[in-house]
Short mmCIF file of C-alpha atoms and ligand atoms in Angstrom, two decimals:
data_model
loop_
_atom_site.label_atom_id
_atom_site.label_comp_id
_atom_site.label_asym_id
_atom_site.label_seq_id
_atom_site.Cartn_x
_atom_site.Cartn_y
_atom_site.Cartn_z
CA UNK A 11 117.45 108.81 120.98
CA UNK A 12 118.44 105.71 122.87
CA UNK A 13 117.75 103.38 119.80
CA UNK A 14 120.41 105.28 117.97
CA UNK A 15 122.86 102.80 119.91
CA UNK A 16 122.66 100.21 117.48
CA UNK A 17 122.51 102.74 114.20
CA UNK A 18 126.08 101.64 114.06
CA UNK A 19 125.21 98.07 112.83
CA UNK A 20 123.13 99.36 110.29
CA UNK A 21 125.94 101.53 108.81
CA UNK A 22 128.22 98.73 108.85
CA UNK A 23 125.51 96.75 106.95
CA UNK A 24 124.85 99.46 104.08
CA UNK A 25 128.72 99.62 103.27
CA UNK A 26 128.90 96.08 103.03
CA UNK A 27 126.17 95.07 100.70
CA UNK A 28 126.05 98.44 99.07
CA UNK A 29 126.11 97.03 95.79
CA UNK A 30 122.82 94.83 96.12
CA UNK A 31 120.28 95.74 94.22
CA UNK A 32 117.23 97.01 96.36
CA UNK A 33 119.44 98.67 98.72
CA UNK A 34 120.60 100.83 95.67
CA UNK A 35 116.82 100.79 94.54
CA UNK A 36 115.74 102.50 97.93
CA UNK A 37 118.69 105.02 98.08
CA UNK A 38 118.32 105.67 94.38
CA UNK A 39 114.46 106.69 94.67
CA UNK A 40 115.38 109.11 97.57
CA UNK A 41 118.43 110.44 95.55
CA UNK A 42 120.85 108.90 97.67
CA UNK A 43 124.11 106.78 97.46
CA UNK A 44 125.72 104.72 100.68
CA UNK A 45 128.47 107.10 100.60
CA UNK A 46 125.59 109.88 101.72
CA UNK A 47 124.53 107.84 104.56
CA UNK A 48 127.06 108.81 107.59
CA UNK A 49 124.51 109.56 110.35
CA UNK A 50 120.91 108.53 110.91
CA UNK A 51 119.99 111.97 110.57
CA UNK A 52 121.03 110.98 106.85
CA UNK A 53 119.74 107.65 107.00
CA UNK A 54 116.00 109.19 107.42
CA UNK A 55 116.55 110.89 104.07
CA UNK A 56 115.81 107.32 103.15
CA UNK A 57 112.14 107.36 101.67
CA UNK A 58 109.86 104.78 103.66
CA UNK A 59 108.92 101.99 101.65
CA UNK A 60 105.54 100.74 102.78
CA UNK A 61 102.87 98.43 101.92
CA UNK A 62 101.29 100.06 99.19
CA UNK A 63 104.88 100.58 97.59
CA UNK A 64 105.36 97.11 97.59
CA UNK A 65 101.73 96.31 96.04
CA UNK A 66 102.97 98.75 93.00
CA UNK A 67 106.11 96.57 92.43
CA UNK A 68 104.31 93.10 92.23
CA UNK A 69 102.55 94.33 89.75
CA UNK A 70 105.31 93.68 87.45
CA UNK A 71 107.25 90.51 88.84
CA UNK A 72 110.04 90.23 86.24
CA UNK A 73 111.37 93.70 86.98
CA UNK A 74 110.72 93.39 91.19
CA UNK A 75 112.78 90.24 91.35
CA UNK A 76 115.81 92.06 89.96
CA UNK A 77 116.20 93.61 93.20
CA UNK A 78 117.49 90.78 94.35
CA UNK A 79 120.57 89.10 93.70
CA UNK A 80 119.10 85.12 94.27
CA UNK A 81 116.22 83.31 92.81
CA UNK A 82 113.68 83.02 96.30
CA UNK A 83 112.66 79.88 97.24
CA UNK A 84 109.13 80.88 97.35
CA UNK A 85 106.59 83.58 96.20
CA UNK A 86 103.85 84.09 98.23
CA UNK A 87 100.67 86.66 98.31
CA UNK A 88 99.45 88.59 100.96
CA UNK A 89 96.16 90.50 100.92
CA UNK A 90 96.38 93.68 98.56
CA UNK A 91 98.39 91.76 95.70
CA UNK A 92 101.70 91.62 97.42
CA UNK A 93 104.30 89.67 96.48
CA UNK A 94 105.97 88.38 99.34
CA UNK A 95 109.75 86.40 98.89
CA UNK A 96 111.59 83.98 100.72
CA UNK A 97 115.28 83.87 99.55
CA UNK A 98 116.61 83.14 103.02
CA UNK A 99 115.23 79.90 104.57
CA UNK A 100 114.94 80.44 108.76
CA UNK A 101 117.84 83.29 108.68
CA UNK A 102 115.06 85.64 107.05
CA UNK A 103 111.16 84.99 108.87
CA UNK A 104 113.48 84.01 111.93
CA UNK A 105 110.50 83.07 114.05
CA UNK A 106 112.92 80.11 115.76
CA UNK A 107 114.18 81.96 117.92
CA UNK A 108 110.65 83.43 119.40
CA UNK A 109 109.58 79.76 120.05
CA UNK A 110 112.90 79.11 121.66
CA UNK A 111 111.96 81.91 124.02
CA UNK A 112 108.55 80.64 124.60
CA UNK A 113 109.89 77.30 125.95
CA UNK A 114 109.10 75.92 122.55
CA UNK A 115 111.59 72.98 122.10
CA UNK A 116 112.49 69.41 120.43
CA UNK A 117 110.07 67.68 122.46
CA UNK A 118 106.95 69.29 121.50
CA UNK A 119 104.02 68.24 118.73
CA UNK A 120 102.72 71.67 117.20
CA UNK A 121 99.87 72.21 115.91
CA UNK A 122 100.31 75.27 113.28
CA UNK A 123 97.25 76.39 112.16
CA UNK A 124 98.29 79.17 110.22
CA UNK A 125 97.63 78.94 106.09
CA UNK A 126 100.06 77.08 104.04
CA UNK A 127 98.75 78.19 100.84
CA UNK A 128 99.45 81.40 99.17
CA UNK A 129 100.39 83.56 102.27
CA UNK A 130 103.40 83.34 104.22
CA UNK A 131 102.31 82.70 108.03
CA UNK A 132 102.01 78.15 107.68
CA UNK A 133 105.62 78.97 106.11
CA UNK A 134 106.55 81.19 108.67
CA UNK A 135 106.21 78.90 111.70
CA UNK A 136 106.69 75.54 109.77
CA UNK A 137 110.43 76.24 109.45
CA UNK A 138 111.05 77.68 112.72
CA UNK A 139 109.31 74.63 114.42
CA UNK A 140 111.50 72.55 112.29
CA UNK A 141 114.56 74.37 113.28
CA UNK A 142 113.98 73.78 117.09
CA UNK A 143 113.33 70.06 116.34
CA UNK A 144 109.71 70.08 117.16
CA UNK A 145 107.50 67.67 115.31
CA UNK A 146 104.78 69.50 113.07
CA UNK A 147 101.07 68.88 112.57
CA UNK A 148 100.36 70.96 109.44
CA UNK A 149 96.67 72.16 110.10
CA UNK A 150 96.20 75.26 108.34
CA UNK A 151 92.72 76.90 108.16
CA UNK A 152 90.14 74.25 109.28
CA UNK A 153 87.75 73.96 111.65
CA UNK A 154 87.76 73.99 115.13
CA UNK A 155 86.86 70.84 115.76
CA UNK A 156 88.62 68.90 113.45
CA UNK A 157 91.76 70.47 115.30
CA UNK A 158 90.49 69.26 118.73
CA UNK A 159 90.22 66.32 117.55
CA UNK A 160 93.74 66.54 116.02
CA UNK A 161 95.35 67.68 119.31
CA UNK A 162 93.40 65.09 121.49
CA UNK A 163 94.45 62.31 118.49
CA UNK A 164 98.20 63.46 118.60
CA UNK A 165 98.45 64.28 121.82
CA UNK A 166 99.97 67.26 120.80
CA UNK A 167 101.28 70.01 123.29
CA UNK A 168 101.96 73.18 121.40
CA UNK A 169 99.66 75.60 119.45
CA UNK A 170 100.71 78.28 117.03
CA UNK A 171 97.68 80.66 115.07
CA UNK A 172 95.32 83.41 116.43
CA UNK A 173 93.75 84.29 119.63
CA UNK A 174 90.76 83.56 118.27
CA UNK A 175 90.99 80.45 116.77
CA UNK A 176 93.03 78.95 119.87
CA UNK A 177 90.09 80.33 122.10
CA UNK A 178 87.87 78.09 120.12
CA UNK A 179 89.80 74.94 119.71
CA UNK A 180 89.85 75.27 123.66
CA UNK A 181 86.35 75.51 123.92
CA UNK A 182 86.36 72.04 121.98
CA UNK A 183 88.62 70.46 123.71
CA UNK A 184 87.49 71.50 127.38
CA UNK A 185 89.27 68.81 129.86
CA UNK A 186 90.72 66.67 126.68
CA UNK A 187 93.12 69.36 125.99
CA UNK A 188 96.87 68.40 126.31
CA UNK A 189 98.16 71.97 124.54
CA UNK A 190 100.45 73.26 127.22
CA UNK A 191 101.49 76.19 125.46
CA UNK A 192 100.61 78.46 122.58
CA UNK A 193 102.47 80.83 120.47
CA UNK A 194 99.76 83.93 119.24
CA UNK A 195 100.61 86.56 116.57
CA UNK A 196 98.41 89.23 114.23
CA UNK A 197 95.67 89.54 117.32
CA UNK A 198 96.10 91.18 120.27
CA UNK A 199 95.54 89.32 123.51
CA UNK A 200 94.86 91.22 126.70
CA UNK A 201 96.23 90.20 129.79
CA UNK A 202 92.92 89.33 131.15
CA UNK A 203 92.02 86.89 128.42
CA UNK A 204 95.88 85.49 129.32
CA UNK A 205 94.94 84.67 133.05
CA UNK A 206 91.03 83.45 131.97
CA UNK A 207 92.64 80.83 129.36
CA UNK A 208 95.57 80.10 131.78
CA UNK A 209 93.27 79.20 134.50
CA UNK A 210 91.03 77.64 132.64
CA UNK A 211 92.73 75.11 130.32
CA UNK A 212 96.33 75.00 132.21
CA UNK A 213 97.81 76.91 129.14
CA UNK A 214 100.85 79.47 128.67
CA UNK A 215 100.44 81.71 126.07
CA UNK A 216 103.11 84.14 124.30
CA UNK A 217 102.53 86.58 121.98
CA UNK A 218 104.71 88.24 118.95
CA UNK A 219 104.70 90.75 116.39
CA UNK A 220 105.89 90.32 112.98
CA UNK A 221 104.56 90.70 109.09
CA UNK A 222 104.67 89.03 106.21
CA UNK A 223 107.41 91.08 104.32
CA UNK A 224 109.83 91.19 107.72
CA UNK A 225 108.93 87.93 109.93
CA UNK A 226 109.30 88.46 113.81
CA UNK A 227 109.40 91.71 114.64
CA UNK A 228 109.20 91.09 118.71
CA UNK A 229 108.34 88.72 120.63
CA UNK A 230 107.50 88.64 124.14
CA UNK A 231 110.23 86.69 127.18
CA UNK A 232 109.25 84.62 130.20
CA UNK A 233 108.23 88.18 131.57
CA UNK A 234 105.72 88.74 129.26
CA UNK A 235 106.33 92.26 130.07
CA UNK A 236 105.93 94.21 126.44
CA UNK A 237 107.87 92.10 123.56
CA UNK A 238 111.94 92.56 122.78
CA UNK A 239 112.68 93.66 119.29
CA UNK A 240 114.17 91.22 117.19
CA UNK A 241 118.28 92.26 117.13
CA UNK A 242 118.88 91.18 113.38
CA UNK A 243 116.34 94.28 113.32
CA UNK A 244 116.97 98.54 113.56
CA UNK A 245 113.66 99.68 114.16
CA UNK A 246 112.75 103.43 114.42
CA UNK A 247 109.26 104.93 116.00
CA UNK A 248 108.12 107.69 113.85
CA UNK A 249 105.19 110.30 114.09
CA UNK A 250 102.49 109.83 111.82
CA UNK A 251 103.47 112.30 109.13
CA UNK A 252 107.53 110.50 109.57
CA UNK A 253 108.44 113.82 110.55
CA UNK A 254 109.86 113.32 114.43
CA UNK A 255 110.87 110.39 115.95
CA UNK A 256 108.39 109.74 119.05
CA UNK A 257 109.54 109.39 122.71
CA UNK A 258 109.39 106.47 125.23
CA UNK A 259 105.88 105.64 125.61
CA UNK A 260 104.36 107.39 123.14
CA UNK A 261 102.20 106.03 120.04
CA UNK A 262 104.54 105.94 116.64
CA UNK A 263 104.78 104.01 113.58
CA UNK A 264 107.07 100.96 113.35
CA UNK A 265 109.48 101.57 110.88
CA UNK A 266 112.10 98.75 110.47
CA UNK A 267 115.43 97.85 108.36
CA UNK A 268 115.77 94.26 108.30
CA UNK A 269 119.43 93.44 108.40
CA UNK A 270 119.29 90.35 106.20
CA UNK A 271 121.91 90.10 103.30
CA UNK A 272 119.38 88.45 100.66
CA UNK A 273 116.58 90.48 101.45
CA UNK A 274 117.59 93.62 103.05
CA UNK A 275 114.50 95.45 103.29
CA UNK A 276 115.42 99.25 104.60
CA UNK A 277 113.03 101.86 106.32
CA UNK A 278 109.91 99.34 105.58
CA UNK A 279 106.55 101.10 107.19
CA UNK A 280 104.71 98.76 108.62
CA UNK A 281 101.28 101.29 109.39
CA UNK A 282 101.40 99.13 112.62
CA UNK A 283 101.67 101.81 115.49
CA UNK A 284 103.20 101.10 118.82
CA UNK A 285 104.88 102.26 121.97
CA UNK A 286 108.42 101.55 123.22
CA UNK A 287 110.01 100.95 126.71
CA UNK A 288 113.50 101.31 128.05
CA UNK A 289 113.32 100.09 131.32
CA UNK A 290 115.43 97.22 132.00
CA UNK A 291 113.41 93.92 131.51
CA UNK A 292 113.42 91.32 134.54
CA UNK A 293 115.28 88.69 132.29
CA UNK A 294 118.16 90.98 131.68
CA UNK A 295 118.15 90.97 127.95
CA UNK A 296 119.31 94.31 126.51
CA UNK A 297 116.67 94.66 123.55
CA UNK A 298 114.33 97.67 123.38
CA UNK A 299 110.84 96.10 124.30
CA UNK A 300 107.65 97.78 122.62
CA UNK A 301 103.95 97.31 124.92
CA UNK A 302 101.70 95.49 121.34
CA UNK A 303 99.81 97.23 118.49
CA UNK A 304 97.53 99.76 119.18
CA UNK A 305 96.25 100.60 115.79
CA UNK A 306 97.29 101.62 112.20
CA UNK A 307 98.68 104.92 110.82
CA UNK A 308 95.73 104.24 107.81
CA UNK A 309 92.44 103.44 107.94
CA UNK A 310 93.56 99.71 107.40
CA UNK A 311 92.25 97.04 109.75
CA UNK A 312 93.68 93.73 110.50
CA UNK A 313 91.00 91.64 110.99
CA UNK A 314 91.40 87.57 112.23
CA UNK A 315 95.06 88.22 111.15
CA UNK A 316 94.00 89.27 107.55
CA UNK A 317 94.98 93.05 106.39
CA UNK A 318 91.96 94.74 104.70
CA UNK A 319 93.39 98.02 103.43
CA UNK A 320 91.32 101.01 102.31
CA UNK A 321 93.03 101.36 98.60
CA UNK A 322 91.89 97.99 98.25
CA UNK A 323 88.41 98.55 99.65
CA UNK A 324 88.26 101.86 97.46
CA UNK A 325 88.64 99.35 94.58
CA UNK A 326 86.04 96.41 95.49
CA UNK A 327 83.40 99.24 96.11
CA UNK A 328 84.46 101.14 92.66
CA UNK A 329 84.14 97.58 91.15
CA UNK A 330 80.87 96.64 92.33
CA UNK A 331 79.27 100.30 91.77
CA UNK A 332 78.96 101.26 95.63
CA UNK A 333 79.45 103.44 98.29
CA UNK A 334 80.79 101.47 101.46
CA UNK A 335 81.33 101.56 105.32
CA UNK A 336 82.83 98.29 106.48
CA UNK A 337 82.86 98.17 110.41
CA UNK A 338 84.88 96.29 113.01
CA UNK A 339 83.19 95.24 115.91
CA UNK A 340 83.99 92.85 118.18
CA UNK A 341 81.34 90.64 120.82
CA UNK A 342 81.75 89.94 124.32
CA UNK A 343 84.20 87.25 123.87
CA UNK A 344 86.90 89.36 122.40
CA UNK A 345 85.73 87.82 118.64
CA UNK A 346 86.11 90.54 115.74
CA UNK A 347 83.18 90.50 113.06
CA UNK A 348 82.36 92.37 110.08
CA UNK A 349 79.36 94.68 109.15
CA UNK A 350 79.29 96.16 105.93
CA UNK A 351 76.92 98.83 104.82
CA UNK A 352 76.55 99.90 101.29
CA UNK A 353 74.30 102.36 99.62
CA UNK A 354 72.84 99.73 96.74
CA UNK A 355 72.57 95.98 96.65
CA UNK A 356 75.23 93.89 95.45
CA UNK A 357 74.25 90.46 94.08
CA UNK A 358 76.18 87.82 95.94
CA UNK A 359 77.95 90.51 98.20
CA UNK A 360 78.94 88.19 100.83
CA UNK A 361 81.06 85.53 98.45
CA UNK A 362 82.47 88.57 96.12
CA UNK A 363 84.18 90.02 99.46
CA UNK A 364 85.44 87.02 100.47
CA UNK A 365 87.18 86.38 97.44
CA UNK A 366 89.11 89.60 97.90
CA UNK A 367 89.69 89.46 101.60
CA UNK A 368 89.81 86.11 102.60
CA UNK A 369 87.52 86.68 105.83
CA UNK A 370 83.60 86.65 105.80
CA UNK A 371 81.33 89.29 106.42
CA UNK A 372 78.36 89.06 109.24
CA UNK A 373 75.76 91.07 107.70
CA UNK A 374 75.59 93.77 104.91
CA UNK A 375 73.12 96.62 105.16
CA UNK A 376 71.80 98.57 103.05
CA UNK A 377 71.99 102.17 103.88
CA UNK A 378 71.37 104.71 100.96
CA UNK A 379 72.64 107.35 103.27
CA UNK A 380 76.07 106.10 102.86
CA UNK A 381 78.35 108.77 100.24
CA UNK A 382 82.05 108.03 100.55
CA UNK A 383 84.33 104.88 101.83
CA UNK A 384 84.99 104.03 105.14
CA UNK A 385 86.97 101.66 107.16
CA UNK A 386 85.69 102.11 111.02
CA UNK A 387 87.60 100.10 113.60
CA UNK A 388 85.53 99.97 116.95
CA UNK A 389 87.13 97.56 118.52
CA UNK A 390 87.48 98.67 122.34
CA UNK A 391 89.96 96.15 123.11
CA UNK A 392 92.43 97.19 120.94
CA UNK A 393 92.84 99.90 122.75
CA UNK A 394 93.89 98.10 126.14
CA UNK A 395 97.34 96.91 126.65
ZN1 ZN B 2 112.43 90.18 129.01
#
């Protein structure tokens, strides 16, 4: 397997911080020590540590911290109760150095419109803007045109959020806007929606992966052909069931060891599946690329950049007495929306569910056909690269 190049680095890494806490917590619940690991074929004895695993340990924060050696400089939560730490200010989200790729630099105003409350993302992109020198315009979650008129007020020239917020902060601004670029993660944007809002508004857009518990994952290069994989990063593609390790171009689950000495997070599942590619890119650079996210290994959904995970839908329908089927759908436009049908009415449906998942259903229906939960994702675009 042609990632197994850089297994060496991640050998290196295990001997040297062998004595930190959650690297022995993650060998010890496999029944491991370092001194087992010698080959990846022994490194994937390592159990996968995934979402849900990490959703069990903030449930009890006093013993979860003493994984780690430092006191973080900041707890956040994601959806599903997770605990998410920073110990390791820009070395750990490391999202500079995807802005420095996408011509981000000192001279630009940024508008970050990702939350700075509670979840990682404003916190994310705050410090790598700061690290290139840009100047910030802390946003956050408002509405779109409030941050029109921000950008037309500031003049500013760089966005950072979601597809679909930037598509309708564009839509505001029309021939006021002055954004020359824009920075997208946690929606896929096709390549046709790339050339409409290109042609349109005069606007380059780049587009990254990452997650809340790892930061930038990969990020795409002047090329914008598939994104390169992070190299403080070893990142395996793994069949469904983790048994096989998937081949060039085919769909497998990102599983990646974060090389970080504060928070060295090893064999973390994302659920996110993707594809990687070997050919050499066009701007020479020698890291594995992988072609976006087609999908999840659960029946999870990310929807307007917020995870909605069936265990956690299991429990809001158990809580409010129901049966449920919550469907993804997207319009014309490429804007995801939310229908959720449940076998008996729920008072006050629509604010109870966004209280637990942050985003707002479109309609609920009430179908008393419905018997057992269901997550349905039927968004076509997804699908496209
Ligand atoms: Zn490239």
């Amino acid at each position: 397997m042609a990632l197994l190049k850089q297994f060496s680095k991640v050998l290196s890494f295990l001997k040297k911080n062998r004595n930190h806490p959650f690297i022995q917590y993650q060998l010890k619940r496999s029944g491991l020590s370092v001194d087992d690991i010698k080959d990846y074929e022994d490194f994937k004895k390592i159990k996968i540590i995934g979402r849900k695993d990490l959703a069990d340990l903030s449930k009890d924060i006093d013993s979860y911290l003493k994984l780690f050696e430092v006191c973080p400089h900041k707890i956040f939560e994601s959806p599903g109760g997770i605990f998410n730490f920073l110990f390791d200010k820009y070395c750990q989200y490391r999202f500079y150095k995807a802005l420095e790729i996408s011509s981000f630099g000192a001279c630009d105003v940024v508008i970050n419109t990702f939350a700075y409350h509670l979840t990682p993302a404003g916190e994310m992109f705050e410090e790598a803007a700061e690290k290139i020198g840009a100047t910030v315009i802390p946003v956050g979650p408002v509405s779109s045109e409030k941050c029109a008129d921000l950008v037309v007020r500031t003049k500013a020239t760089a966005f950072i959020g979601t597809k679909t917020f930037l598509k309708k902060v564009l839509e505001n601004l029309g021939d006021r806007n002055s954004l020359l670029k824009a920075y997208l993660i946690a929606e896929k944007i096709t390549e046709e929606e790339r050339k409409e809002l290109a042609e349109k508004y005069n606007i380059e857009i780049y587009q990254g992966y990452g997650t809340a518990e790892v930061g930038l994952i990969a990020t795409e290069c002047e090329y914008k052909d598939g994104m390169h994989i992070d190299d403080e990063l070893f990142v395996e593609f793994l069949s469904v069931d983790h048994t096989e390790n998937v081949k060039e171009g085919e769909l497998g689950e990102v599983i990646v060891t974060l090389l970080n000495e504060k928070f060295p997070l090893i064999r973390y599942g994302t659920g996110d599946l993707s594809k990687y590619i070997l050919s050499e890119c066009k701007c020479e650079r020698e890291s594995i690329r992988i072609l976006g996210i087609f999908g999840r290994t659960d029946s999870s959904v990310k929807v307007k950049g917020v995870f909605i995970h069936k265990w956690q839908f299991d429990e809001f329908c158990s809580a409010n007495s129901i049966a449920g089927r919550l469907e993804v759908n997207s319009d014309e436009e490429k804007f995801d929306y939310l229908i959720l049908r449940v076998n008996s009415n729920v008072k006050d449906i629509h604010k109870k569910f966004k209280d637990v998942f942050k985003v707002s259903l479109k309609d609920v229906i009430i179908d008393e056909k419905i018997k057992e939960n269901e997550i349905i994702d039927n968004r076509e675009y997804l699908k496209k690269r």
